[in-house]
PDB file of C-alpha atoms in Angstrom:
ATOM      1  CA  MET A   1     -62.571  14.565-136.100  1.00 73.00           C
ATOM      2  CA  LEU A   2     -63.299  12.720-132.868  1.00 83.00           C
ATOM      3  CA  SER A   3     -59.841  11.197-132.992  1.00 87.00           C
ATOM      4  CA  VAL A   4     -58.357  14.722-133.138  1.00 90.00           C
ATOM      5  CA  PHE A   5     -60.571  15.775-130.210  1.00 92.00           C
ATOM      6  CA  PHE A   6     -59.401  12.848-128.063  1.00 91.00           C
ATOM      7  CA  GLN A   7     -55.809  13.505-129.069  1.00 89.00           C
ATOM      8  CA  GLY A   8     -56.168  17.065-127.771  1.00 89.00           C
ATOM      9  CA  LEU A   9     -57.973  15.824-124.644  1.00 92.00           C
ATOM     10  CA  ALA A  10     -55.217  13.320-123.834  1.00 91.00           C
ATOM     11  CA  LEU A  11     -52.397  15.760-124.483  1.00 88.00           C
ATOM     12  CA  GLY A  12     -54.132  18.506-122.511  1.00 88.00           C
ATOM     13  CA  ALA A  13     -54.585  16.138-119.566  1.00 89.00           C
ATOM     14  CA  ALA A  14     -50.928  15.078-119.709  1.00 87.00           C
ATOM     15  CA  LEU A  15     -49.798  18.712-119.593  1.00 84.00           C
ATOM     16  CA  ILE A  16     -52.171  19.856-116.843  1.00 86.00           C
ATOM     17  CA  LEU A  17     -52.045  16.931-114.402  1.00 80.00           C
ATOM     18  CA  PRO A  18     -48.550  17.542-112.924  1.00 75.00           C
ATOM     19  CA  LEU A  19     -48.919  19.497-109.674  1.00 72.00           C
ATOM     20  CA  GLY A  20     -47.954  23.120-110.253  1.00 80.00           C
ATOM     21  CA  PRO A  21     -48.824  26.559-108.827  1.00 86.00           C
ATOM     22  CA  GLN A  22     -52.195  26.701-110.605  1.00 89.00           C
ATOM     23  CA  ASN A  23     -53.301  23.299-109.325  1.00 90.00           C
ATOM     24  CA  ALA A  24     -52.005  24.003-105.825  1.00 88.00           C
ATOM     25  CA  PHE A  25     -53.960  27.249-105.633  1.00 91.00           C
ATOM     26  CA  VAL A  26     -57.185  25.690-106.945  1.00 93.00           C
ATOM     27  CA  MET A  27     -56.844  22.861-104.431  1.00 90.00           C
ATOM     28  CA  ASN A  28     -56.196  25.299-101.590  1.00 88.00           C
ATOM     29  CA  GLN A  29     -59.246  27.417-102.439  1.00 92.00           C
ATOM     30  CA  GLY A  30     -61.348  24.267-102.699  1.00 92.00           C
ATOM     31  CA  VAL A  31     -60.296  23.133 -99.229  1.00 89.00           C
ATOM     32  CA  LYS A  32     -61.204  26.585 -97.881  1.00 87.00           C
ATOM     33  CA  ARG A  33     -64.443  26.570 -99.935  1.00 89.00           C
ATOM     34  CA  GLN A  34     -63.585  30.147-100.798  1.00 90.00           C
ATOM     35  CA  TYR A  35     -64.496  31.182-104.352  1.00 93.00           C
ATOM     36  CA  HIS A  36     -63.245  27.790-105.527  1.00 93.00           C
ATOM     37  CA  LEU A  37     -65.621  27.572-108.505  1.00 95.00           C
ATOM     38  CA  MET A  38     -64.704  31.119-109.527  1.00 95.00           C
ATOM     39  CA  THR A  39     -61.042  30.113-109.277  1.00 96.00           C
ATOM     40  CA  ALA A  40     -61.647  27.068-111.478  1.00 96.00           C
ATOM     41  CA  THR A  41     -63.559  29.232-113.975  1.00 97.00           C
ATOM     42  CA  LEU A  42     -60.747  31.791-114.225  1.00 96.00           C
ATOM     43  CA  CYS A  43     -58.126  29.069-114.675  1.00 95.00           C
ATOM     44  CA  THR A  44     -60.226  27.461-117.409  1.00 95.00           C
ATOM     45  CA  LEU A  45     -60.864  30.759-119.220  1.00 96.00           C
ATOM     46  CA  SER A  46     -57.163  31.604-119.045  1.00 94.00           C
ATOM     47  CA  ASP A  47     -56.346  28.228-120.556  1.00 92.00           C
ATOM     48  CA  VAL A  48     -58.915  28.809-123.313  1.00 93.00           C
ATOM     49  CA  VAL A  49     -57.172  32.065-124.258  1.00 92.00           C
ATOM     50  CA  LEU A  50     -53.663  30.617-124.032  1.00 90.00           C
ATOM     51  CA  ILE A  51     -54.467  27.362-125.842  1.00 90.00           C
ATOM     52  CA  CYS A  52     -56.293  29.108-128.694  1.00 88.00           C
ATOM     53  CA  ALA A  53     -53.534  31.699-128.987  1.00 86.00           C
ATOM     54  CA  GLY A  54     -50.896  28.967-129.112  1.00 83.00           C
ATOM     55  CA  ILE A  55     -52.674  26.768-131.635  1.00 83.00           C
ATOM     56  CA  PHE A  56     -53.796  29.605-133.889  1.00 81.00           C
ATOM     57  CA  GLY A  57     -50.520  31.474-134.240  1.00 72.00           C
ATOM     58  CA  GLY A  58     -49.225  32.677-130.865  1.00 62.00           C
ATOM     59  CA  SER A  59     -46.290  30.268-130.824  1.00 59.00           C
ATOM     60  CA  ALA A  60     -44.524  32.375-133.459  1.00 61.00           C
ATOM     61  CA  LEU A  61     -44.664  35.425-131.162  1.00 62.00           C
ATOM     62  CA  LEU A  62     -43.010  33.584-128.293  1.00 60.00           C
ATOM     63  CA  ASN A  63     -40.328  32.077-130.531  1.00 61.00           C
ATOM     64  CA  GLN A  64     -39.466  35.523-131.900  1.00 67.00           C
ATOM     65  CA  SER A  65     -39.288  37.223-128.496  1.00 66.00           C
ATOM     66  CA  PRO A  66     -36.906  35.522-126.044  1.00 71.00           C
ATOM     67  CA  LEU A  67     -36.800  38.810-124.064  1.00 74.00           C
ATOM     68  CA  LEU A  68     -40.537  38.527-123.387  1.00 70.00           C
ATOM     69  CA  LEU A  69     -40.109  34.979-122.080  1.00 70.00           C
ATOM     70  CA  MET A  70     -37.208  36.097-119.856  1.00 78.00           C
ATOM     71  CA  VAL A  71     -39.291  38.932-118.355  1.00 79.00           C
ATOM     72  CA  ILE A  72     -42.167  36.533-117.662  1.00 74.00           C
ATOM     73  CA  THR A  73     -39.737  34.024-116.136  1.00 76.00           C
ATOM     74  CA  TRP A  74     -38.241  36.397-113.582  1.00 84.00           C
ATOM     75  CA  ALA A  75     -41.589  37.985-112.749  1.00 83.00           C
ATOM     76  CA  GLY A  76     -42.879  34.463-112.132  1.00 77.00           C
ATOM     77  CA  VAL A  77     -39.874  33.613-109.931  1.00 84.00           C
ATOM     78  CA  ALA A  78     -40.481  36.699-107.777  1.00 88.00           C
ATOM     79  CA  PHE A  79     -44.196  36.025-107.425  1.00 85.00           C
ATOM     80  CA  LEU A  80     -43.791  32.302-106.630  1.00 83.00           C
ATOM     81  CA  LEU A  81     -41.156  33.039-103.976  1.00 89.00           C
ATOM     82  CA  TRP A  82     -43.439  35.630-102.389  1.00 88.00           C
ATOM     83  CA  TYR A  83     -46.522  33.406-102.458  1.00 82.00           C
ATOM     84  CA  GLY A  84     -44.573  30.365-101.246  1.00 85.00           C
ATOM     85  CA  TRP A  85     -43.152  32.375 -98.365  1.00 90.00           C
ATOM     86  CA  GLY A  86     -46.675  33.348 -97.314  1.00 85.00           C
ATOM     87  CA  ALA A  87     -47.834  29.717 -97.354  1.00 82.00           C
ATOM     88  CA  LEU A  88     -44.791  28.491 -95.407  1.00 86.00           C
ATOM     89  CA  ARG A  89     -45.129  31.301 -92.858  1.00 86.00           C
ATOM     90  CA  THR A  90     -48.774  30.321 -92.345  1.00 80.00           C
ATOM     91  CA  ALA A  91     -47.781  26.659 -91.901  1.00 78.00           C
ATOM     92  CA  PHE A  92     -45.213  27.436 -89.206  1.00 82.00           C
ATOM     93  CA  ARG A  93     -47.377  29.826 -87.216  1.00 75.00           C
ATOM     94  CA  GLY A  94     -48.300  28.675 -83.747  1.00 53.00           C
ATOM     95  CA  SER A  95     -52.021  29.124 -84.423  1.00 52.00           C
ATOM     96  CA  VAL A  96     -53.401  27.793 -87.688  1.00 49.00           C
ATOM     97  CA  GLU A  97     -56.810  29.216 -86.752  1.00 46.00           C
ATOM     98  CA  LEU A  98     -55.407  32.747 -87.012  1.00 35.00           C
ATOM     99  CA  ALA A  99     -54.052  31.893 -90.462  1.00 41.00           C
ATOM    100  CA  SER A 100     -57.451  30.586 -91.536  1.00 44.00           C
ATOM    101  CA  GLY A 101     -59.101  33.751 -90.279  1.00 41.00           C
ATOM    102  CA  GLY A 102     -56.659  35.819 -92.308  1.00 43.00           C
ATOM    103  CA  ALA A 103     -57.452  33.802 -95.402  1.00 44.00           C
ATOM    104  CA  ILE A 104     -61.192  34.399 -94.958  1.00 47.00           C
ATOM    105  CA  LYS A 105     -60.575  38.165 -95.037  1.00 51.00           C
ATOM    106  CA  GLN A 106     -59.150  37.906 -98.543  1.00 66.00           C
ATOM    107  CA  GLY A 107     -61.490  39.655-100.913  1.00 79.00           C
ATOM    108  CA  ARG A 108     -62.641  38.401-104.272  1.00 88.00           C
ATOM    109  CA  GLY A 109     -60.377  40.903-106.026  1.00 91.00           C
ATOM    110  CA  ARG A 110     -57.264  39.627-104.286  1.00 89.00           C
ATOM    111  CA  ILE A 111     -58.125  36.023-105.139  1.00 91.00           C
ATOM    112  CA  ILE A 112     -58.721  36.976-108.789  1.00 93.00           C
ATOM    113  CA  ALA A 113     -55.354  38.762-108.898  1.00 93.00           C
ATOM    114  CA  THR A 114     -53.617  35.712-107.400  1.00 91.00           C
ATOM    115  CA  VAL A 115     -55.291  33.336-109.857  1.00 92.00           C
ATOM    116  CA  LEU A 116     -54.187  35.492-112.780  1.00 92.00           C
ATOM    117  CA  ALA A 117     -50.661  35.737-111.382  1.00 90.00           C
ATOM    118  CA  VAL A 118     -50.171  31.982-110.829  1.00 89.00           C
ATOM    119  CA  THR A 119     -51.454  31.447-114.367  1.00 90.00           C
ATOM    120  CA  TRP A 120     -49.990  34.251-116.464  1.00 90.00           C
ATOM    121  CA  LEU A 121     -46.671  34.638-114.612  1.00 85.00           C
ATOM    122  CA  ASN A 122     -45.810  30.953-115.014  1.00 84.00           C
ATOM    123  CA  PRO A 123     -43.557  30.510-118.070  1.00 80.00           C
ATOM    124  CA  HIS A 124     -44.375  26.773-118.151  1.00 80.00           C
ATOM    125  CA  VAL A 125     -47.907  27.732-119.200  1.00 85.00           C
ATOM    126  CA  TYR A 126     -46.552  29.457-122.305  1.00 81.00           C
ATOM    127  CA  LEU A 127     -44.204  26.602-123.080  1.00 79.00           C
ATOM    128  CA  ASP A 128     -47.067  24.100-122.800  1.00 82.00           C
ATOM    129  CA  THR A 129     -49.676  26.089-124.732  1.00 83.00           C
ATOM    130  CA  PHE A 130     -47.560  28.042-127.229  1.00 78.00           C
ATOM    131  CA  VAL A 131     -44.655  25.687-127.863  1.00 73.00           C
ATOM    132  CA  VAL A 132     -46.050  22.161-127.349  1.00 78.00           C
ATOM    133  CA  LEU A 133     -49.723  22.609-128.269  1.00 82.00           C
ATOM    134  CA  GLY A 134     -48.987  25.386-130.749  1.00 77.00           C
ATOM    135  CA  SER A 135     -46.442  23.388-132.701  1.00 73.00           C
ATOM    136  CA  LEU A 136     -48.637  20.271-132.775  1.00 80.00           C
ATOM    137  CA  GLY A 137     -51.818  22.168-133.611  1.00 78.00           C
ATOM    138  CA  SER A 138     -50.191  24.088-136.444  1.00 72.00           C
ATOM    139  CA  GLN A 139     -49.240  20.787-138.113  1.00 76.00           C
ATOM    140  CA  LEU A 140     -52.858  19.627-138.404  1.00 81.00           C
ATOM    141  CA  PRO A 141     -54.058  19.558-142.015  1.00 79.00           C
ATOM    142  CA  SER A 142     -57.122  21.820-141.742  1.00 83.00           C
ATOM    143  CA  GLN A 143     -58.626  24.672-139.725  1.00 83.00           C
ATOM    144  CA  SER A 144     -61.446  22.358-138.670  1.00 88.00           C
ATOM    145  CA  ALA A 145     -58.976  19.843-137.251  1.00 88.00           C
ATOM    146  CA  ARG A 146     -57.235  22.605-135.301  1.00 88.00           C
ATOM    147  CA  HIS A 147     -60.596  23.655-133.830  1.00 91.00           C
ATOM    148  CA  TRP A 148     -61.328  20.108-132.667  1.00 93.00           C
ATOM    149  CA  PHE A 149     -57.804  19.771-131.233  1.00 91.00           C
ATOM    150  CA  ALA A 150     -58.211  23.038-129.312  1.00 92.00           C
ATOM    151  CA  PHE A 151     -61.649  21.924-128.082  1.00 94.00           C
ATOM    152  CA  GLY A 152     -60.122  18.707-126.753  1.00 94.00           C
ATOM    153  CA  THR A 153     -57.341  20.457-124.828  1.00 93.00           C
ATOM    154  CA  VAL A 154     -59.738  23.072-123.441  1.00 94.00           C
ATOM    155  CA  SER A 155     -62.099  20.294-122.316  1.00 95.00           C
ATOM    156  CA  ALA A 156     -59.242  18.657-120.405  1.00 95.00           C
ATOM    157  CA  SER A 157     -58.561  21.933-118.570  1.00 94.00           C
ATOM    158  CA  ALA A 158     -62.228  22.471-117.679  1.00 96.00           C
ATOM    159  CA  LEU A 159     -62.721  18.903-116.441  1.00 96.00           C
ATOM    160  CA  TRP A 160     -59.546  19.011-114.379  1.00 95.00           C
ATOM    161  CA  PHE A 161     -59.945  22.418-112.715  1.00 96.00           C
ATOM    162  CA  PHE A 162     -63.622  22.002-111.843  1.00 97.00           C
ATOM    163  CA  GLY A 163     -63.052  18.403-110.744  1.00 96.00           C
ATOM    164  CA  LEU A 164     -60.124  19.412-108.527  1.00 95.00           C
ATOM    165  CA  ALA A 165     -62.005  22.356-106.991  1.00 95.00           C
ATOM    166  CA  MET A 166     -65.138  20.312-106.241  1.00 96.00           C
ATOM    167  CA  LEU A 167     -63.192  17.316-104.919  1.00 95.00           C
ATOM    168  CA  ALA A 168     -61.174  19.541-102.584  1.00 93.00           C
ATOM    169  CA  ALA A 169     -64.390  21.248-101.393  1.00 94.00           C
ATOM    170  CA  TRP A 170     -66.037  17.856-100.828  1.00 94.00           C
ATOM    171  CA  LEU A 171     -63.055  16.713 -98.754  1.00 91.00           C
ATOM    172  CA  SER A 172     -62.913  20.041 -96.916  1.00 88.00           C
ATOM    173  CA  PRO A 173     -64.383  18.711 -93.623  1.00 87.00           C
ATOM    174  CA  LEU A 174     -61.531  16.185 -93.475  1.00 85.00           C
ATOM    175  CA  LEU A 175     -58.858  18.624 -94.619  1.00 79.00           C
ATOM    176  CA  HIS A 176     -59.926  21.687 -92.640  1.00 74.00           C
ATOM    177  CA  THR A 177     -58.285  20.538 -89.396  1.00 78.00           C
ATOM    178  CA  ALA A 178     -55.274  22.345 -87.938  1.00 77.00           C
ATOM    179  CA  ARG A 179     -52.888  19.526 -88.850  1.00 82.00           C
ATOM    180  CA  ALA A 180     -54.239  19.155 -92.390  1.00 80.00           C
ATOM    181  CA  GLN A 181     -54.090  22.926 -92.948  1.00 77.00           C
ATOM    182  CA  ARG A 182     -50.464  22.946 -91.835  1.00 83.00           C
ATOM    183  CA  VAL A 183     -49.610  20.094 -94.214  1.00 84.00           C
ATOM    184  CA  ILE A 184     -51.477  21.749 -97.117  1.00 80.00           C
ATOM    185  CA  ASN A 185     -49.693  25.063 -96.584  1.00 82.00           C
ATOM    186  CA  LEU A 186     -46.349  23.275 -96.363  1.00 87.00           C
ATOM    187  CA  LEU A 187     -47.154  21.454 -99.614  1.00 85.00           C
ATOM    188  CA  VAL A 188     -48.271  24.635-101.392  1.00 82.00           C
ATOM    189  CA  GLY A 189     -45.233  26.586-100.187  1.00 85.00           C
ATOM    190  CA  ALA A 190     -42.833  23.786-101.176  1.00 87.00           C
ATOM    191  CA  ILE A 191     -44.396  23.521-104.658  1.00 83.00           C
ATOM    192  CA  MET A 192     -44.195  27.279-105.215  1.00 82.00           C
ATOM    193  CA  TRP A 193     -40.559  27.472-104.124  1.00 88.00           C
ATOM    194  CA  PHE A 194     -39.540  24.344-106.040  1.00 86.00           C
ATOM    195  CA  ILE A 195     -40.993  25.743-109.274  1.00 81.00           C
ATOM    196  CA  ALA A 196     -39.486  29.181-108.548  1.00 83.00           C
ATOM    197  CA  PHE A 197     -35.996  27.672-108.176  1.00 87.00           C
ATOM    198  CA  GLN A 198     -36.522  25.611-111.335  1.00 80.00           C
ATOM    199  CA  LEU A 199     -37.516  28.738-113.269  1.00 77.00           C
ATOM    200  CA  ALA A 200     -34.573  30.690-111.829  1.00 84.00           C
ATOM    201  CA  ARG A 201     -32.160  27.956-112.882  1.00 84.00           C
ATOM    202  CA  GLN A 202     -33.626  27.945-116.413  1.00 73.00           C
ATOM    203  CA  GLY A 203     -33.458  31.739-116.522  1.00 73.00           C
ATOM    204  CA  ILE A 204     -29.789  31.788-115.479  1.00 81.00           C
ATOM    205  CA  ALA A 205     -28.948  29.028-117.991  1.00 77.00           C
ATOM    206  CA  SER A 206     -30.550  31.028-120.824  1.00 67.00           C
ATOM    207  CA  PHE A 207     -28.222  34.010-120.317  1.00 63.00           C
TER     208      PHE A 207
END
């Protein structure tokens, strides 16, 4: 079963490594050292739920409900545009220190809501966990093999999110300058808008 575990670990890593809204938010919170471990924990727990749901039967639900995927897509587009606009506005402000002060005022509840939004309103998450992992996991010969496969993919998520959060926090003294903060916010805003436009294009094409 170790081969199945490492197969899940490798596939999970391949799906999670590309820079997306989840990774950008975890990195940003790590640089700020603001609830970054909580952010990594919530991302990991969300992936546990989504991966297990996809491997153990959730893929059928998504395949049978294109309307649900369309609703998630356009809700995700709206949220990513809004969040990206906030990051870009912060980057172009004259005083980055004021932007940092505003970020510090964000409460734990707001950060939790944002983490859940960048995770659960991203249709790519469902495609990765329900379609890709779900279809591969359902083809495994036994329930035990599916458990090991799920454990491998979940392990990849946990290692990545906690590693990214702690690395960003460790590099925070270097990245918490005005110039670095401006670059990070530009990067986060550009990623959010790029993915939003990609999702919008896919949503229009599916009509």
